Short mmCIF file of C-alpha atoms in Angstrom, two decimals:
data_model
loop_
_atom_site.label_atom_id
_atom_site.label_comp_id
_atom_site.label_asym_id
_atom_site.label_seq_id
_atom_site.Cartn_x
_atom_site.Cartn_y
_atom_site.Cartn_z
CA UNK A 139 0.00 0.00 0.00
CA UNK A 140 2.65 2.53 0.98
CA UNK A 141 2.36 6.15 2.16
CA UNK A 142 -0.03 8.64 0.82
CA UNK A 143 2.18 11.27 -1.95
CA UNK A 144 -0.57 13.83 -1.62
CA UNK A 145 -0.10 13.85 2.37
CA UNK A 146 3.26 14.93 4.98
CA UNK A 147 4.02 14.17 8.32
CA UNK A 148 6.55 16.52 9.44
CA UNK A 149 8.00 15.52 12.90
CA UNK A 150 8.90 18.09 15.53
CA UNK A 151 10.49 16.02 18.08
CA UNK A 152 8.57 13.69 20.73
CA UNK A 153 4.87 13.27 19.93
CA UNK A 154 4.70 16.56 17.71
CA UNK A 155 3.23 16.33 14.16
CA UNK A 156 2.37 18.92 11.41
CA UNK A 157 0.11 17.45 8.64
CA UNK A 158 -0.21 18.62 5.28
CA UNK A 159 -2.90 17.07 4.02
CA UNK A 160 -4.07 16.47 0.47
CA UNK A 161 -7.50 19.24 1.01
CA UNK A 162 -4.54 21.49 1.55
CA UNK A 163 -5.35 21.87 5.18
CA UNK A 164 -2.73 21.88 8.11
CA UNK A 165 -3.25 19.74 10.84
CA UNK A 166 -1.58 19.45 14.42
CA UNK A 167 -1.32 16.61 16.56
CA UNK A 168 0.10 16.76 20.30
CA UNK A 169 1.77 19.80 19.84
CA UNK A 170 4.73 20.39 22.40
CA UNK A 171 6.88 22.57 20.19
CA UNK A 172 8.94 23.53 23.83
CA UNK A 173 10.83 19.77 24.07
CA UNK A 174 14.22 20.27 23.79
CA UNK A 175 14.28 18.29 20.32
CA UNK A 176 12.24 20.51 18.16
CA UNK A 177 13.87 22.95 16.06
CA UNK A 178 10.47 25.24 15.74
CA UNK A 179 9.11 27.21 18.04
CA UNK A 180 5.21 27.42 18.80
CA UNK A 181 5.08 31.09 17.90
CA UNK A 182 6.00 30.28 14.05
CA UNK A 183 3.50 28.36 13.12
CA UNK A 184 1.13 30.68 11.01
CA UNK A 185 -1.05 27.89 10.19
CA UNK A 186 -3.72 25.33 12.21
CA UNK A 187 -6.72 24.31 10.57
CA UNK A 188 -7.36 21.11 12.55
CA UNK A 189 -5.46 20.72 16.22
CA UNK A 190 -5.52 16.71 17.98
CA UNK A 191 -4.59 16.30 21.66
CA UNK A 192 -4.28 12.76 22.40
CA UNK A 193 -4.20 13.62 26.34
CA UNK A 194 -3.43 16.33 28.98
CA UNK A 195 -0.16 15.35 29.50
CA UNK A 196 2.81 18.63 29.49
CA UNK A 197 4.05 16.85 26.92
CA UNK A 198 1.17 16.46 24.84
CA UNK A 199 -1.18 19.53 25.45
CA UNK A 200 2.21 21.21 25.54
CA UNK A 201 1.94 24.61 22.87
CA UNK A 202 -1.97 23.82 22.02
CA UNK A 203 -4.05 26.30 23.77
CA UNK A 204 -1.52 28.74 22.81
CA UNK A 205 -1.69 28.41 19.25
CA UNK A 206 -5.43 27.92 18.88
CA UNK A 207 -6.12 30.93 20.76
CA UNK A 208 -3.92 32.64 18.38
CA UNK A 209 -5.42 30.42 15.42
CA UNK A 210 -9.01 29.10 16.27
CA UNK A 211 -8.71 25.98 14.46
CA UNK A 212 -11.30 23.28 14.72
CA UNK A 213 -10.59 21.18 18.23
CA UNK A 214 -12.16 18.08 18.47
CA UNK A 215 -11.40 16.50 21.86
CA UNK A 216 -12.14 14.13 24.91
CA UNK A 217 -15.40 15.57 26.54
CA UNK A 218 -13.95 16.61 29.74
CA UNK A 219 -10.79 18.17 28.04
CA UNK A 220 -13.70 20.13 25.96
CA UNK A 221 -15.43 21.47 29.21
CA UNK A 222 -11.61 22.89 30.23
CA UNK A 223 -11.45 24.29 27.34
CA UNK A 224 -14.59 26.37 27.09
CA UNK A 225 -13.31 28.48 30.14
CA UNK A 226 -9.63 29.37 28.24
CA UNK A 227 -10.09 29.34 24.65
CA UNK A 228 -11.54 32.47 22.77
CA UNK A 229 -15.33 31.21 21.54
CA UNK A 230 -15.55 29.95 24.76
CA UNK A 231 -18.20 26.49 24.71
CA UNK A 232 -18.49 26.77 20.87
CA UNK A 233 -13.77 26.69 21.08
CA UNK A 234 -13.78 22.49 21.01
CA UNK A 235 -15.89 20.01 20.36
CA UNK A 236 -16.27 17.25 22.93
CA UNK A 237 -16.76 13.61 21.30
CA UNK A 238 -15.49 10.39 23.31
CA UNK A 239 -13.96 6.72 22.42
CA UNK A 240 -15.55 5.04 19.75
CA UNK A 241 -16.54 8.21 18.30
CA UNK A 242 -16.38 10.32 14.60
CA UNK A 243 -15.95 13.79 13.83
CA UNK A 244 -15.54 15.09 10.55
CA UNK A 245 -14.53 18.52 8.86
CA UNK A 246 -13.89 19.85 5.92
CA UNK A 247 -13.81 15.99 4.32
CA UNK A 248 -11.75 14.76 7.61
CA UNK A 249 -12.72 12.10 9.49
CA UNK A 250 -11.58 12.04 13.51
CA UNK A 251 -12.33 8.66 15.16
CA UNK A 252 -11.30 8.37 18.41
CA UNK A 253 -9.82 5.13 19.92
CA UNK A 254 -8.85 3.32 23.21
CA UNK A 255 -5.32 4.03 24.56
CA UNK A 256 -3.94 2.65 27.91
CA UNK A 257 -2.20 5.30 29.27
CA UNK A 258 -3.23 8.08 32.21
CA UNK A 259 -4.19 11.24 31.55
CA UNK A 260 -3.49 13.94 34.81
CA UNK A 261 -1.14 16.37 35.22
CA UNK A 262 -0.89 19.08 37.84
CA UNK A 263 -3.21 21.98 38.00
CA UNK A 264 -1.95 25.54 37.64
CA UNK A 265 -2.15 27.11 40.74
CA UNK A 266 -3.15 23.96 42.96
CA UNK A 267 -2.10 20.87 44.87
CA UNK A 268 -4.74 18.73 42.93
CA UNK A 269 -3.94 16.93 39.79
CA UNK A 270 -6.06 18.34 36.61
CA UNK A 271 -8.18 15.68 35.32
CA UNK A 272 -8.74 16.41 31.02
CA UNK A 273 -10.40 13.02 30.10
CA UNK A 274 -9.47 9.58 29.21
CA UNK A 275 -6.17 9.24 26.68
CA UNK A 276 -6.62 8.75 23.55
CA UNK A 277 -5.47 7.24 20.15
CA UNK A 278 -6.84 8.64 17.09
CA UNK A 279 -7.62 7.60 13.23
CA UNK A 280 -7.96 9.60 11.06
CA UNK A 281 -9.42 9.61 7.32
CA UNK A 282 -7.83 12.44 4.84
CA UNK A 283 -9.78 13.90 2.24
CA UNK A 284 -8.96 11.45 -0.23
CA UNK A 285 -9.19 8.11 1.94
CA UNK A 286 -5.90 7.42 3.43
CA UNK A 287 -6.13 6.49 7.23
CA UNK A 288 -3.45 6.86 9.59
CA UNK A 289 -3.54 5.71 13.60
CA UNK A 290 -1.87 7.95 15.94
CA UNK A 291 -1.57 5.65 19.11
CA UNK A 292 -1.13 8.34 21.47
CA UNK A 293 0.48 7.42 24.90
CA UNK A 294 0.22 3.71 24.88
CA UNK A 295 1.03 0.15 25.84
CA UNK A 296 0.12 -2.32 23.50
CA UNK A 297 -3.18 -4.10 23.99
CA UNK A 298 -5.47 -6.73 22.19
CA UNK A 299 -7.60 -4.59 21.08
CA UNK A 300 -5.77 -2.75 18.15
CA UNK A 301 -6.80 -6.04 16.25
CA UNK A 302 -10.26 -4.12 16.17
CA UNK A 303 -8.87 -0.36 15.07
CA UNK A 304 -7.39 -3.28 12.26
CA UNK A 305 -11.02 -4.72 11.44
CA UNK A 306 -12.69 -1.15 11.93
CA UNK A 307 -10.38 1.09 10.53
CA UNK A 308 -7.67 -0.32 8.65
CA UNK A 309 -5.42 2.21 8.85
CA UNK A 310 -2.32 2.33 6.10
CA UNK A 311 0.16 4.02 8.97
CA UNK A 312 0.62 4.11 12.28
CA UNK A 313 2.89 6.37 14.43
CA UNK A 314 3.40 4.26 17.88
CA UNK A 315 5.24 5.12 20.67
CA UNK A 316 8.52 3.26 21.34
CA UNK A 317 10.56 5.09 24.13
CA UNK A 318 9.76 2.79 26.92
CA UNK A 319 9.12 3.65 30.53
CA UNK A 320 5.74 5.85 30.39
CA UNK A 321 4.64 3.82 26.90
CA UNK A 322 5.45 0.82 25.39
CA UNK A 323 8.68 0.30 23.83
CA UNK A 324 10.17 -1.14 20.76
CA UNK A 325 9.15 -5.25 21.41
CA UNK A 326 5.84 -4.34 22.49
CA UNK A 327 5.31 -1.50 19.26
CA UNK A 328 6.79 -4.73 17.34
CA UNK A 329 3.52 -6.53 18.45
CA UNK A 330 1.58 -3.38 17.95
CA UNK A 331 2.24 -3.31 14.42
CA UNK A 332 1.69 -7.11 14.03
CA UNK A 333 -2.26 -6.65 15.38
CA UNK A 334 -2.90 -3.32 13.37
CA UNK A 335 -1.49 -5.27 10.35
CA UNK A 336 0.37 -2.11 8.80
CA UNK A 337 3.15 -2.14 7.02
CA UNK A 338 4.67 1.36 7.43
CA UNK A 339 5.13 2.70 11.14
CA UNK A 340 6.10 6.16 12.22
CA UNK A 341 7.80 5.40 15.85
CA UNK A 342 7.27 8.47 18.36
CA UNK A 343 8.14 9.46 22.15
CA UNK A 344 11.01 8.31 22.03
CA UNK A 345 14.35 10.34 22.51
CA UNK A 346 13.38 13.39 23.57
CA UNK A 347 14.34 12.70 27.83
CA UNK A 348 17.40 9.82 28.05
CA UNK A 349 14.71 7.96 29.92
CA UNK A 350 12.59 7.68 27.06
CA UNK A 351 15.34 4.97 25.76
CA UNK A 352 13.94 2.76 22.91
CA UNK A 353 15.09 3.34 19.63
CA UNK A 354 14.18 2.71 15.81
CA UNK A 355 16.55 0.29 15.67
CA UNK A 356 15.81 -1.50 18.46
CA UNK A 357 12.10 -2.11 16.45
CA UNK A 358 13.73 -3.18 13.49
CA UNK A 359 15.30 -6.32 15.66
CA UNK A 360 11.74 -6.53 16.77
CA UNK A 361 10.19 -5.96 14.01
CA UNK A 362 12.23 -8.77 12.25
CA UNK A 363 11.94 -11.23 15.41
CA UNK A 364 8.39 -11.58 15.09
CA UNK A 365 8.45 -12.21 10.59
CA UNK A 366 8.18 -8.60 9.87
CA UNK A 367 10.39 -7.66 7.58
CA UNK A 368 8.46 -5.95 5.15
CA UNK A 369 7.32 -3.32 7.73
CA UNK A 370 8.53 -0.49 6.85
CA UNK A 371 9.89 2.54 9.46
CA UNK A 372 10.13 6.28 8.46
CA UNK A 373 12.40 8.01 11.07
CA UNK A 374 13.47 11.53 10.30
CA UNK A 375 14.88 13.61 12.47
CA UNK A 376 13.38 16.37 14.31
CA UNK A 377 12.08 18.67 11.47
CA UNK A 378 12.23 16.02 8.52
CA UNK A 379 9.51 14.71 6.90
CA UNK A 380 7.55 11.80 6.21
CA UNK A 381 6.18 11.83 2.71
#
């Protein structure tokens, strides 16, 4: 199947994606321009027609209410992330649209599913001693304009279930986490790719702290341990391009 030539993933370091997408439209997933691997700030990007948060994690809300103050792009997100929103986001209720797991959202010819992901999702809460609850974490598919999927797995460890985002979705790429420690690493994105059935993986978190530790090499060895050698893996560095 391959990649999609009408679409690019450009990677900004840890879980930090600009997509160009074949409508023309720019879309941002788990924008933390601020890790110390990303060679773009969040105050030059000019452009945000679609943002994705996976989770509220630093790391993954990071830049985002930022730039879509400054942008107002379309925010579909976890419910309770949505309500959080409301109170900080210019538009106020009408700033993100609240869907949940199992869910679809669509815009401008793009489809946002929403999947299961087997993570946590609190971090602390400005100004308090209580941790800020945003919703459930996430893992996304989503349809371009012209039919190529893609599964963004979020913050995750590998579980049984991404046999069904298979059977459901289908998706032609997946960018999966592979650093270890807070997500799965590189044998466990190995069996990742084996249940979604894709043969071109994007591999993500990974790098950015020296705890996040796993590497793309490492899921080659896994990749090839388990019969997978046709599987494909795209691995720029921070500010290259998938395309």
């Amino acid at each position: 199947m391959g990649l999609d030539p009408d679409t690019t993933f450009t990677w900004y370091g840890h879980s930090c994606f600009e997509v160009r997408t074949p409508g023309g439209k720019t879309i941002l997933i788990d924008p933390f321009f601020a890790n110390p691997r990303s060679p773009r700030t969040a105050d030059s990007i000019d452009r945000c027609d679609l943002m994705l948060v996976t989770h509220g994690h630093f790391d993954h809300m990071g830049d985002a209410v930022a730039i879509a103050s400054r942008l107002r792009p379309v925010w579909p997100c976890m419910h309770e992330m949505s309500l959080w929103l409301g109170r900080r986001l210019p538009g106020g209720s009408d700033a993100a649209v609240g869907m949940n797991k199992g869910g679809t959202f669509e815009v401008d010819g793009i489809k946002v599913t929403m999947t299961h992901a087997d993570h946590s999702a609190g971090d602390w809460n400005p100004g308090g001693e209580t941790t800020l609850y945003l919703g459930d974490p996430v893992g996304l598919v989503v349809e371009l304009e012209n039919g190529f999927r893609f599964y963004f797995a979020g913050d995750t460890a590998a579980f049984g279930d991404m046999a069904l985002i298979r059977e459901l979705h289908a998706p032609q790429l997946a960018f999966l986490p592979i650093g270890g420690h807070f997500t799965m690493g590189p044998r466990e994105a190995a069996l990742a790719a084996s249940l979604l059935g894709v043969e071109d993986v994007v591999p993500i978190h990974y790098g950015t702290f020296p705890i996040l530790a796993g590497t793309p090499a490492e899921l080659r060895t896994a990749l090839d341990e388990r019969g997978l050698n046709g599987v494909r893996i795209h691995a720029p560095e921070p500010g290259g391009t998938v395309a």
